[in-house]
Coordinates of C-alpha atoms and ligand atoms in Angstrom, one line a residue:
X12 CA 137.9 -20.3 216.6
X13 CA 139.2 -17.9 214.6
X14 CA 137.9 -14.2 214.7
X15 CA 138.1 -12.3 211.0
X16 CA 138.0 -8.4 211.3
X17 CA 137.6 -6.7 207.9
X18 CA 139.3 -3.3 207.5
X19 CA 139.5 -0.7 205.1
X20 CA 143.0 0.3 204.2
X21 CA 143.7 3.6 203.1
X22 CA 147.0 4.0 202.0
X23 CA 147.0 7.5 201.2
X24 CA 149.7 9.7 199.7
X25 CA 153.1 10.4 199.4
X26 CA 155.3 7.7 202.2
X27 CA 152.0 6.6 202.7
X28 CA 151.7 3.5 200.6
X29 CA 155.4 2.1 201.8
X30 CA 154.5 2.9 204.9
X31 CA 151.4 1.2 205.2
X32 CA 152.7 -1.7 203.4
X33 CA 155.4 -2.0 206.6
X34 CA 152.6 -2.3 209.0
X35 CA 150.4 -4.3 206.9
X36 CA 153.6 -7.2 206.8
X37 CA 154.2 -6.9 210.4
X38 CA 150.4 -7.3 211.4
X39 CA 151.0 -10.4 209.0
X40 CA 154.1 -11.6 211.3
X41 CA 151.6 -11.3 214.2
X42 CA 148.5 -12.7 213.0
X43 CA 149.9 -16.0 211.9
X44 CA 152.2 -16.5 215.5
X45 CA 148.9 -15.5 216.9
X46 CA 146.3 -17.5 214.7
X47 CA 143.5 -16.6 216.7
X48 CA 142.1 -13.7 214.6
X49 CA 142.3 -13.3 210.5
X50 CA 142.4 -9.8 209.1
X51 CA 140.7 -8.9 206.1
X52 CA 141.5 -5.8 203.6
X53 CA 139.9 -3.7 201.3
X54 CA 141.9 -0.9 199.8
X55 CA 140.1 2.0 199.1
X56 CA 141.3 5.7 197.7
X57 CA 141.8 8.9 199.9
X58 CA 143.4 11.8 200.2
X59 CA 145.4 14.5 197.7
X60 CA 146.1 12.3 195.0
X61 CA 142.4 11.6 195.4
X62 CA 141.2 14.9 195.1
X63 CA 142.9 15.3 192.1
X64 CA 142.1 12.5 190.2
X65 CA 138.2 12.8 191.4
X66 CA 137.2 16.1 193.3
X67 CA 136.9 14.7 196.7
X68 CA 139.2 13.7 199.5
X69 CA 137.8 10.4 199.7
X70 CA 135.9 7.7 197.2
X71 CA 132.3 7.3 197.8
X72 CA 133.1 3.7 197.9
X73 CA 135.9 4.2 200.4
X74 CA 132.8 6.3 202.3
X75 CA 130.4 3.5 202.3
X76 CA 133.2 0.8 203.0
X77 CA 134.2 3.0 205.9
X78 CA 130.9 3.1 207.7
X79 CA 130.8 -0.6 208.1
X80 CA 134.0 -2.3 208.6
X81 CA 135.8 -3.0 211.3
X82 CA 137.8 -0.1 211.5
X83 CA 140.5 1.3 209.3
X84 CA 144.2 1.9 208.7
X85 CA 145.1 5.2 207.0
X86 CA 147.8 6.5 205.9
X87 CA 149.1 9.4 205.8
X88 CA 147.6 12.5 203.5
X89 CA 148.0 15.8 201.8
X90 CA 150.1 17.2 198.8
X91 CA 151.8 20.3 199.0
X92 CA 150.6 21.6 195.6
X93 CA 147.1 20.4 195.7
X94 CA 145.2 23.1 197.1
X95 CA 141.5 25.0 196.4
X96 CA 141.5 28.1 195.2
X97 CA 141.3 30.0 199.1
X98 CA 144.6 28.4 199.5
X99 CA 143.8 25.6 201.8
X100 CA 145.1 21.9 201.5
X101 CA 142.8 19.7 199.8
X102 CA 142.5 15.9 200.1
X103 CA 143.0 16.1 204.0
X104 CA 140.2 13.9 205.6
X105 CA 140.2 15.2 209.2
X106 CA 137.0 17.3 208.9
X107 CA 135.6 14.8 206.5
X108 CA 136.1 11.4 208.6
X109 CA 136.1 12.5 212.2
X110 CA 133.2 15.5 212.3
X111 CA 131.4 13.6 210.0
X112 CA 131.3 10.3 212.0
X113 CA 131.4 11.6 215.0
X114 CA 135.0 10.2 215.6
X115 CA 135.1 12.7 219.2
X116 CA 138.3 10.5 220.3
X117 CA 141.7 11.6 218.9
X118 CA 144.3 9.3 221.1
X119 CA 148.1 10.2 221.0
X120 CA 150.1 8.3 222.9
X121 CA 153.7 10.4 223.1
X122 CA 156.4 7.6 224.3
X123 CA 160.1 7.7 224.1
X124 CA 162.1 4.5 223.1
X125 CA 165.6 3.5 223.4
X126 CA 168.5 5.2 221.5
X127 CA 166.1 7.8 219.8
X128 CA 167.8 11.5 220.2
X129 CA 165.1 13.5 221.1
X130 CA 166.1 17.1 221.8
X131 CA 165.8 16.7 225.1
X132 CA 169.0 15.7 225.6
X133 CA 170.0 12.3 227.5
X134 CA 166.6 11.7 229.2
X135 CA 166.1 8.0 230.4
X136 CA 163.4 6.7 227.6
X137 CA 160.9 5.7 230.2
X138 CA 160.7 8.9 231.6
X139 CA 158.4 10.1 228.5
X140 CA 155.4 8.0 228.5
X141 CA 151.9 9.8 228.3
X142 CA 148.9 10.2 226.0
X143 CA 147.2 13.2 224.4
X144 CA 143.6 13.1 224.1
X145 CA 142.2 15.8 222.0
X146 CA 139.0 16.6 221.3
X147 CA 138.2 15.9 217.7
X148 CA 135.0 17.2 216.9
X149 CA 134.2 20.5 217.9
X150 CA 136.6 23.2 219.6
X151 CA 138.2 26.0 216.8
X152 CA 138.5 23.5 214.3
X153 CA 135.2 23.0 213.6
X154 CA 134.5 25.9 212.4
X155 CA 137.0 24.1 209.6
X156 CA 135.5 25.3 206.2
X157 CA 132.6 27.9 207.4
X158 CA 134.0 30.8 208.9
X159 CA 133.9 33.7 207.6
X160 CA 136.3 36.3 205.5
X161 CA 135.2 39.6 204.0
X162 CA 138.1 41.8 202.1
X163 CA 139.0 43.7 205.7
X164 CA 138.5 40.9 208.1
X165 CA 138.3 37.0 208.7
X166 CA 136.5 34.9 211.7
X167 CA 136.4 31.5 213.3
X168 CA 134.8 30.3 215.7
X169 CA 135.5 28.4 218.4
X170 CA 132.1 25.7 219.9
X171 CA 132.2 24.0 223.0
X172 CA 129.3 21.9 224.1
X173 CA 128.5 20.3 226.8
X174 CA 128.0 17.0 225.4
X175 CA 131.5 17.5 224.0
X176 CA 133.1 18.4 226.9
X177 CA 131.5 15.4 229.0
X178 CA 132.2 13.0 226.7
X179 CA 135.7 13.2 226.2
X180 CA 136.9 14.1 229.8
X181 CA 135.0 10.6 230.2
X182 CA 137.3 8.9 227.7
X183 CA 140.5 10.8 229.6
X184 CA 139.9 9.4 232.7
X185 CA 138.6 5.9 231.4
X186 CA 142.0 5.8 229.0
X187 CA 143.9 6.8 233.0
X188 CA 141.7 4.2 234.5
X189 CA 142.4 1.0 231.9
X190 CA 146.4 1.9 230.6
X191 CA 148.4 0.0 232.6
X192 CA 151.3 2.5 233.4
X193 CA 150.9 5.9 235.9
X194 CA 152.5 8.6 235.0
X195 CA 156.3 7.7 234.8
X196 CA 157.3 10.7 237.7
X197 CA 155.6 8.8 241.1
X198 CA 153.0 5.8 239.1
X199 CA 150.3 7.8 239.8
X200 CA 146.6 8.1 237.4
X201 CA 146.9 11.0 236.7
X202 CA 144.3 13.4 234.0
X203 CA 145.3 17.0 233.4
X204 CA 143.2 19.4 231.1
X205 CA 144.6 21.8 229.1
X206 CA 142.9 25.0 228.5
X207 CA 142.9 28.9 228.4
X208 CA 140.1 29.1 231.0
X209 CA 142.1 32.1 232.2
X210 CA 141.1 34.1 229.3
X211 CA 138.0 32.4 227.3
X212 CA 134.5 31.6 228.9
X213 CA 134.7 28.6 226.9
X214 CA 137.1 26.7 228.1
X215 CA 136.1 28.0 231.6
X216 CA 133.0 26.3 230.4
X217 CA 135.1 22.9 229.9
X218 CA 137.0 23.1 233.1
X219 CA 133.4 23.1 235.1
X220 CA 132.4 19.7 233.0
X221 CA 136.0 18.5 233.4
X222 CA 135.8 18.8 237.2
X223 CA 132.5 17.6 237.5
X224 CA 133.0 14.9 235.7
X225 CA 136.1 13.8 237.4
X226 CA 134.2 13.5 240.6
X227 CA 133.1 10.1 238.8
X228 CA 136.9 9.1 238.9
X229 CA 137.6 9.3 242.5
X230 CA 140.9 6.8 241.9
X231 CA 142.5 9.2 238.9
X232 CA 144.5 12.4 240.2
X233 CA 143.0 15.6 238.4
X234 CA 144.9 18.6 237.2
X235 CA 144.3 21.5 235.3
X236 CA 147.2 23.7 233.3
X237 CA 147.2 26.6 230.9
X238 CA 147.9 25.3 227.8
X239 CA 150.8 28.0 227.4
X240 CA 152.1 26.5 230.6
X241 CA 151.6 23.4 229.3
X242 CA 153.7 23.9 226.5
X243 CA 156.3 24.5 228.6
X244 CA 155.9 21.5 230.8
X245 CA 156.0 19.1 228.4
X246 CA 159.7 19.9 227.7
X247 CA 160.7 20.5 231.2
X248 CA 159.1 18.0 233.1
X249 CA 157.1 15.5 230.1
X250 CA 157.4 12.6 233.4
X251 CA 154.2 14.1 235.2
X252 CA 151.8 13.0 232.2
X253 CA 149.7 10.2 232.3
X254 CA 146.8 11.5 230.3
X255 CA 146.2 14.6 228.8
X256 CA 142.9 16.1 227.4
X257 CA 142.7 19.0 225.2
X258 CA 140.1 21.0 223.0
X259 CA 141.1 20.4 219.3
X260 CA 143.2 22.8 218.5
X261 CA 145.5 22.8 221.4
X262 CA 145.6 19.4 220.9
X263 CA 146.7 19.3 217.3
X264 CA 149.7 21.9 218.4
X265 CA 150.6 20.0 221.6
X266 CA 150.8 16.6 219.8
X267 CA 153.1 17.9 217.5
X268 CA 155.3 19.6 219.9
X269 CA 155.3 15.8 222.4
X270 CA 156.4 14.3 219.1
X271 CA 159.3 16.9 218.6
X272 CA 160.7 15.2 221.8
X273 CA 160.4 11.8 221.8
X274 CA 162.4 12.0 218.4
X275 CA 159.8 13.6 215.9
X276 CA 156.3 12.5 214.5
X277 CA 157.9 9.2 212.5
X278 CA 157.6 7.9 216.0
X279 CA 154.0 8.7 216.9
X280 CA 150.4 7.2 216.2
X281 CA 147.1 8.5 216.6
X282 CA 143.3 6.9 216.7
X283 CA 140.5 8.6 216.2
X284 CA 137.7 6.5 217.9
X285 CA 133.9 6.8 218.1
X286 CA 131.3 5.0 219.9
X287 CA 130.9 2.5 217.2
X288 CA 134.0 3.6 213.8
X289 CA 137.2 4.2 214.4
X290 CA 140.5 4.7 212.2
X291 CA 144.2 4.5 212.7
X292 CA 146.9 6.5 211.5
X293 CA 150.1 8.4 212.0
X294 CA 150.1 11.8 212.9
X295 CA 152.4 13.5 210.6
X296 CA 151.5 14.3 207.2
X297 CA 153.0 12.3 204.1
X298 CA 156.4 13.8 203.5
X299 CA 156.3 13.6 199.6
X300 CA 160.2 14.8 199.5
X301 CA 161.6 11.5 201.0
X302 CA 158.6 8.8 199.4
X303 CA 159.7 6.2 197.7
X304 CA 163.8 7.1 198.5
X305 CA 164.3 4.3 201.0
X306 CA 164.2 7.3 203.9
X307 CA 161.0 6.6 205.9
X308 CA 160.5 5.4 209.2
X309 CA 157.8 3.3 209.4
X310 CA 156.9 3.1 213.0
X311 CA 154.4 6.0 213.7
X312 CA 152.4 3.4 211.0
X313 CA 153.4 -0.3 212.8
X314 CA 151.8 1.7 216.5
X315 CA 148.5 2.9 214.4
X316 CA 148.1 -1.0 213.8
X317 CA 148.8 -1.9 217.1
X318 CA 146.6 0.4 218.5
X319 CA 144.1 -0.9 216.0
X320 CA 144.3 -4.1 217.3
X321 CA 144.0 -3.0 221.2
X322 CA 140.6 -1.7 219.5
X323 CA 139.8 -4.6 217.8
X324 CA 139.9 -6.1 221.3
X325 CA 143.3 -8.4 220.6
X326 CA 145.2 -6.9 223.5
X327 CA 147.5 -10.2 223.3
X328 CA 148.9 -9.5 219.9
X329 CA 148.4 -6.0 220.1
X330 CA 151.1 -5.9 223.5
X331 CA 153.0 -8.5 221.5
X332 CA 153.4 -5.6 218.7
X333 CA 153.8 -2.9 221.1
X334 CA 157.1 -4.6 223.2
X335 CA 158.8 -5.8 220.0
X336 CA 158.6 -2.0 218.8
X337 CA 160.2 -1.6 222.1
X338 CA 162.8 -4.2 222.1
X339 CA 164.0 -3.2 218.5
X340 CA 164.8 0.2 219.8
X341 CA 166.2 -0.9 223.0
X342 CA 168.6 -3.3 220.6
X343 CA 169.3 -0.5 219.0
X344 CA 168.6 -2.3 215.4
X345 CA 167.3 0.9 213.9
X346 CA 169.4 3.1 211.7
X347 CA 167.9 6.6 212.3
X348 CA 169.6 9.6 210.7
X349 CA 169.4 13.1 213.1
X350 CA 166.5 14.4 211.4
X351 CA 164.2 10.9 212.1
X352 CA 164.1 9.2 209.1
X353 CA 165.6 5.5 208.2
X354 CA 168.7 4.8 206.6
X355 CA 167.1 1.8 204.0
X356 CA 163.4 2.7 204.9
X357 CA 160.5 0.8 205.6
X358 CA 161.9 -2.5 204.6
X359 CA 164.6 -2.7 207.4
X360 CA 162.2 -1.6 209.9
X361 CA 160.3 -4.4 208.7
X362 CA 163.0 -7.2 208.8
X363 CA 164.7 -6.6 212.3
X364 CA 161.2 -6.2 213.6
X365 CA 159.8 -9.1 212.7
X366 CA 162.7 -11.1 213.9
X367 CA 162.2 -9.1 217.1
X368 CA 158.3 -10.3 217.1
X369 CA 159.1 -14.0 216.0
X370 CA 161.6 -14.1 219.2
X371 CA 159.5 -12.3 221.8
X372 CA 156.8 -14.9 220.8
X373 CA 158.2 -17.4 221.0
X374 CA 159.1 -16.8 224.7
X375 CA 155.1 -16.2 225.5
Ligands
LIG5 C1 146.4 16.2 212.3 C2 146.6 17.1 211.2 C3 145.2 17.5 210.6 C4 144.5 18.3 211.7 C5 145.2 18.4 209.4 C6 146.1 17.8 208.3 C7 143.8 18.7 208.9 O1 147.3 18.2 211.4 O2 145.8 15.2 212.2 O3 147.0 16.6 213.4 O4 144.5 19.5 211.8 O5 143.9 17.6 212.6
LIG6 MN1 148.4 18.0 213.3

């Protein structure tokens, strides 16, 4: 029997279309070795452009498709010149899709592959293999749109609640618990939370529900790091890391700065997942000085879908995705320039992948 899943693609703005158009042709590749489950699309508008043309970051359409399909791809978002009149970027959907549906879940997985130059210098690729698990919903940024600014002074604020906290130290060690590899120093689970708990009662106020809540997970290692520190020790010793949770903020900076080494963002998906929508994507924004010049690397987009379909419960096809990415860097098939991007584009990515896929299949 053959499963269908119906998703809403959004392909969003600048790379974003080529981009998703890679991923959507290699999920193609996969589906039809595969044959067990059918993927169905519905495109829907989002982001910059969006705004521009309509006044809102997303379609009302695109809103209502969202809230009852399977789960969605999206591309990347944002365009430097449109912006509302405070100066902040319009058309970005984080605060609109992930507060707004409760998406508490953001998963970044930060891996190194064969032959990319991170700036790490010669490190052996499996050495970097961890996942970021920031908090999505509440934390500084959700104070996105409502703080407050007077002509002397402006203010933020930053919410924890309990709920929050609970929740997605839960997910952390869970996400420990079920991915297959330890943290690539000694195997071991491992969760670490990163906080200022040193300095603000509210992440003191997470570290007690972090530690509580680990006493649940008896077989994961616990840890706990400064998030300054942290900074550090993800570019002196990144091989510690199994799973990492973060408030929202934090998490935001420190996914950013794991992508800096594992070769920059082109390499790095993210998923924002809630207890019943969820949405895929890359985590860097839509670079509108290389679209459409044969210069984008694809892959951050091709791991959104394969996370996407480890959600959609096809682990089989999704691992299938997941070791051809690997193998195609490990063969060294990818033409990257020093600043991350892909001599040709999308469309080689695509080719040597899917020969990659159709080979790795075929020995299954
Ligand atoms: C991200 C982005 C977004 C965020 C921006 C574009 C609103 O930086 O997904 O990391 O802050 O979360
Ligand atoms: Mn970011």
């Amino acid at each position: 029997m053959t499963t269908s899943y119906w998703i809403v693609v959004l392909p969003g703005d600048g790379i974003g279309r080529e981009i998703v158009d890679a991923a959507l042709d290699v999920l193609e590749t996969v589906q039809t070795l595969y044959g067990r489950f059918s993927l169905i699309y519905e495109y829907h508008q989002a982001g910059a452009q969006c705004f521009r043309e309509t006044g809102a970051a997303i379609t009302p359409e695109a809103l209502k498709a969202f809230q009852r399909t399977d789960s969605t791809l999206k591309g990347p978002v944002g365009l430097p010149d449109v912006r509302r009149p405070d100066g902040t970027e319009a058309g970005l959907l984080g605060g609109e899709l992930r507060v707004r549906f409760d998406l508490y879940a953001n998963v970044r997985p930060i891996r190194l592959f064969p032959n990319v130059d991170g700036p790490l210098g010669n490190r052996d690729p499996d050495r970097i293999d961890y996942v970021i698990v920031r908090e999505n919903c509440e934390g500084l940024y959700l104070s996105r749109g409502k703080g407050i600014t007077t002509a002397q002074a402006a203010t933020d604020t930053l919410l924890m609640t309990a709920q929050g906290c609970e929740r997605i130290s839960r997910f952390a060690f869970n996400l420990a618990r079920n991915k297959k590899r330890g943290a690539p120093q000694d195997g071991r689970k491992r969760v670490t939370l990163v906080d200022k708990s040193n300095v603000l009662k509210s992440f003191a106020f997470f570290r007690n529900i972090f530690l509580k809540t680990a006493q649940d997970f008896p077989d994961i290692e616990t840890g706990c790091l400064y998030v300054d520190a942290a900074a550090a020790a993800l570019v002196n010793r990144p091989e510690h890391f199994q799973v990492i949770v973060t408030e929202n903020m934090f998490g935001d900076i420190l996914s950013d700065l794991g992508g800096a080494t594992v070769g920059g963002l082109g390499m790095c998906p993210g998923a924002n997942i809630g207890d019943k929508l969820s949405y895929f994507e890359p985590i860097h924004g839509s670079a509108p000085d290389i679209a459409g010049r044969n210069l984008a690397n694809p892959t951050s987009q091709i791991l959104a879908a394969g996370m996407m379909l480890r959600h959609l419960g096809e682990t089989e096809a999704a691992a299938l995705l997941e070791d051809s990415v690997w193998e195609l860097y490990a063969q060294n098939r990818i033409p990257l320039t020093s600043t991350g991007a892909v001599e040709g584009g999308p469309s080689v990515v695509v080719k040597e992948l899917k020969q990659v896929i159709k080979v790795l299949a075929g020995r299954r």
